Amino acid sequence: MIALAVLLIATPLLFNAGYAGLAVRFDYPGILRRPTGEILERFRAGGTGLVLLWFAFAWSALLFIPVAVLAGGLIADPGLAALAVAVGVIAGTVQALGLLRWVFVVPFLAREHAAGADRPTVDLVFQVQHRYLGVAVGEHLGYLTTGAWTILVAAAGGLPLWLAIPGIVIGAMLALGSLEFVGPFEQRGWSVAGVLVPIGYTLWSLWLIALGVLLLVR
């Protein structure tokens, strides 16, 4: 359990470090609400360093995969353990897939935009890949599966109540946040989910660290 404990502490720290770096260098996530041209110009101005920062951020999401695999050992019921592992692996995978668009797709679009390519076409391509890989895959599926994994581990992982109950609540917050752009909220987003997600992920990071510390103490 030592390896799991270390990963539970290191993964949220690395993920939040990447997030903070992008907030400083790229005004993330506020920049995503700006026009496509402004986003691409700001991205291109960031150079290779910004692309590498996105690359590191994506790989920090992939670190959640070994966390999910090892955390399966906390659940006594084999069926629930297998389900939790599968859901956790999906969570890490889809979030990384959503983030990797900034490493392999957006640099190309930024170059085409700077070279004077047809701006409406560049805008359309950017928005399509952003809404599919970013909103649908990375955010919707990512939030939903991360929330589901958290609820499974909190409810069936044999944790003390002071850690289990917050885990269930936090997992529910993330799962509810996955509906931010679903149905009637597709165009502008659901304001309630827009509040739940950042708060939920902050609490989730602290919950992971607390679980890691608990395992180390044990």
C-alpha atoms as one frame of an Amber mdcrd trajectory, in Angstrom:
protein
   0.000   0.000   0.000   3.034   2.308   0.235   3.132   2.745  -3.550  -0.564
   3.594  -3.590  -0.154   6.065  -0.720   2.700   7.856  -2.504   0.717   8.059
  -5.745  -2.384   9.313  -3.934  -0.342  12.192  -2.559   1.842  12.886  -5.616
  -0.844  12.736  -8.326  -3.045  15.623  -7.097   0.036  17.693  -6.247   1.439
  17.285  -9.777  -1.951  17.844 -11.407  -2.566  21.042  -9.450   0.972  22.253
 -10.138   0.299  21.868 -13.873  -3.047  23.613 -13.516  -1.435  26.510 -11.654
   1.290  26.782 -14.291  -1.291  27.011 -17.072  -3.267  29.576 -15.092  -0.186
  31.792 -14.881   1.164  31.294 -18.412  -2.060  30.879 -20.380  -4.824  32.354
 -18.194  -6.375  28.874 -18.065  -9.275  28.129 -17.837 -10.565  31.683 -18.359
  -8.891  31.859 -21.791 -11.291  29.184 -23.056 -14.138  31.714 -22.967 -12.316
  34.031 -25.375 -12.694  34.095 -29.204 -10.836  31.377 -31.116  -8.385  33.807
 -32.701  -7.357  35.203 -29.339  -6.889  31.722 -27.877  -4.699  30.585 -30.770
  -2.604  33.761 -30.767  -2.044  33.476 -27.024  -1.201  29.787 -27.411   1.322
  30.415 -30.200   2.951  33.185 -28.184   3.554  30.661 -25.402   5.930  28.730
 -27.647   7.311  25.263 -27.015   7.351  25.796 -23.271   3.569  26.118 -23.165
   3.112  22.996 -25.294   5.398  21.033 -22.968   3.460  22.320 -19.972   0.254
  20.939 -21.537   2.105  17.673 -22.197   3.121  17.381 -18.543  -0.420  18.270
 -17.448  -1.855  15.492 -19.626   0.602  12.943 -18.253  -0.292  13.917 -14.706
  -3.847  12.819 -15.577  -2.472   9.478 -16.773  -0.897   8.989 -13.339  -4.397
   8.363 -12.067  -4.461   5.030 -13.922  -2.006   3.257 -11.563  -3.827   4.919
  -8.648  -7.084   3.323  -9.795  -5.462  -0.081 -10.321  -3.772  -0.154  -6.916
  -6.815   1.290  -5.126  -8.795  -1.746  -6.222  -7.009  -3.542  -3.391  -8.895
  -1.422  -0.861 -12.216  -2.984  -1.859 -12.924  -6.446  -0.446 -15.695  -7.385
  -2.879 -14.036  -8.677  -6.100 -16.849  -7.489  -8.334 -16.879  -3.954  -6.932
 -13.082  -3.876  -6.969 -12.989  -4.776 -10.671 -15.653  -2.164 -11.422 -13.765
   0.528  -9.533 -10.521  -0.299 -11.366 -12.238  -0.185 -14.756 -13.994   3.115
 -14.011 -10.789   4.668 -12.650  -8.727   3.600 -15.665 -11.347   5.138 -17.954
 -11.287   8.341 -15.892  -7.534   8.790 -16.249  -7.593   7.870 -19.935 -10.378
  10.191 -21.072  -9.017  13.170 -19.155  -5.583  12.664 -20.712  -7.129  12.309
 -24.182  -8.952  15.590 -23.717  -5.798  17.405 -22.597  -3.543  15.977 -25.308
  -5.403  17.957 -27.964  -3.365  20.940 -26.742  -0.171  19.052 -27.586  -1.002
  17.623 -31.015  -4.002  19.480 -32.496  -3.975  23.054 -31.219  -0.323  23.774
 -32.238  -1.230  22.942 -35.841  -4.327  25.148 -35.740  -2.319  27.984 -34.183
   0.241  27.791 -37.006  -2.479  27.737 -39.662  -4.181  30.722 -38.043  -0.897
  32.671 -37.947  -0.168  31.775 -41.582  -3.424  33.383 -42.696  -5.500  30.276
 -43.315  -9.249  30.714 -43.774 -10.236  32.018 -40.335 -13.851  30.710 -40.292
 -12.565  27.222 -41.138  -9.896  27.340 -38.430 -12.511  28.551 -35.952 -14.888
  25.724 -36.899 -12.202  23.037 -36.591 -11.004  24.427 -33.261 -14.492  24.566
 -31.798 -15.369  21.053 -32.999 -12.265  19.452 -31.492 -12.644  21.569 -28.354
 -16.269  20.564 -27.817 -15.665  16.895 -28.578 -12.258  16.130 -27.052 -12.435
  18.830 -24.405 -16.055  19.097 -23.304 -17.451  15.654 -24.196 -14.466  13.354
 -23.634 -12.226  15.153 -21.156 -14.822  16.966 -19.074 -18.132  15.109 -19.309
 -16.753  11.554 -19.281 -13.818  12.591 -17.092 -15.926  14.199 -14.374 -18.520
  11.421 -14.484 -16.055   8.533 -14.171 -13.876  10.319 -11.612 -16.951  10.968
  -9.499 -18.155   7.369  -9.866 -14.713   5.996  -8.906 -14.581   8.217  -5.836
 -18.025   7.073  -4.689 -17.093   3.394  -5.183 -13.840   3.665  -3.208 -15.409
   5.812  -0.480 -18.432   3.529  -0.063 -16.775   0.116  -0.436 -13.108   0.696
   0.430 -13.381   0.102   4.166 -12.528   3.726   4.956 -13.360   5.438   8.254
 -16.565   7.473   8.174 -14.717  10.788   8.389 -13.156   9.977   5.004 -15.894
   7.838   3.439 -18.754  10.331   3.773 -16.828  13.304   2.280 -15.670  11.005
  -0.532 -19.246  10.116  -1.447 -20.285  13.787  -1.367 -17.292  14.889  -3.455
 -17.889  12.092  -5.963 -21.508  13.158  -6.313 -20.404  16.769  -6.897 -18.104
  15.720  -9.740 -20.703  13.432 -11.294 -23.290  16.234 -11.181 -20.732  18.617
 -12.667 -20.458  16.340 -15.710 -23.882  17.663 -16.786 -22.556  21.200 -17.270
 -23.090  21.208 -21.054 -25.823  18.588 -21.385 -29.309  19.172 -22.808 -30.641
  22.712 -22.280 -27.223  23.802 -20.986 -25.331  22.752 -24.149 -24.759  26.259
 -25.466 -23.921  28.327 -22.399 -23.322  25.748 -19.682 -25.064  25.118 -16.369
 -23.950  27.759 -13.860 -24.433  25.412 -10.884 -22.082  22.832 -12.406 -19.622
  25.587 -13.222 -19.338  26.232  -9.485 -19.433  22.590  -8.375 -16.565  21.381
 -10.575 -13.699  23.639  -9.380 -14.789  23.282  -5.754 -15.250  19.535  -6.204
 -11.805  19.038  -7.733 -10.133  21.074  -5.006 -11.843  18.972  -2.344 -11.092
  15.804  -4.333  -7.376  16.634  -4.385  -7.409  17.107  -0.608  -9.393  13.871
  -0.206  -6.825  11.898  -2.215  -3.992  13.331  -0.137  -5.841  12.539   3.093
  -6.376   8.952   1.903  -2.695   8.659   1.040  -1.641   9.947   4.454  -4.062
   7.526   6.138  -2.519   4.588   4.270   0.984   5.701   5.231   0.006   5.992
   8.886  -1.580   2.556   8.829
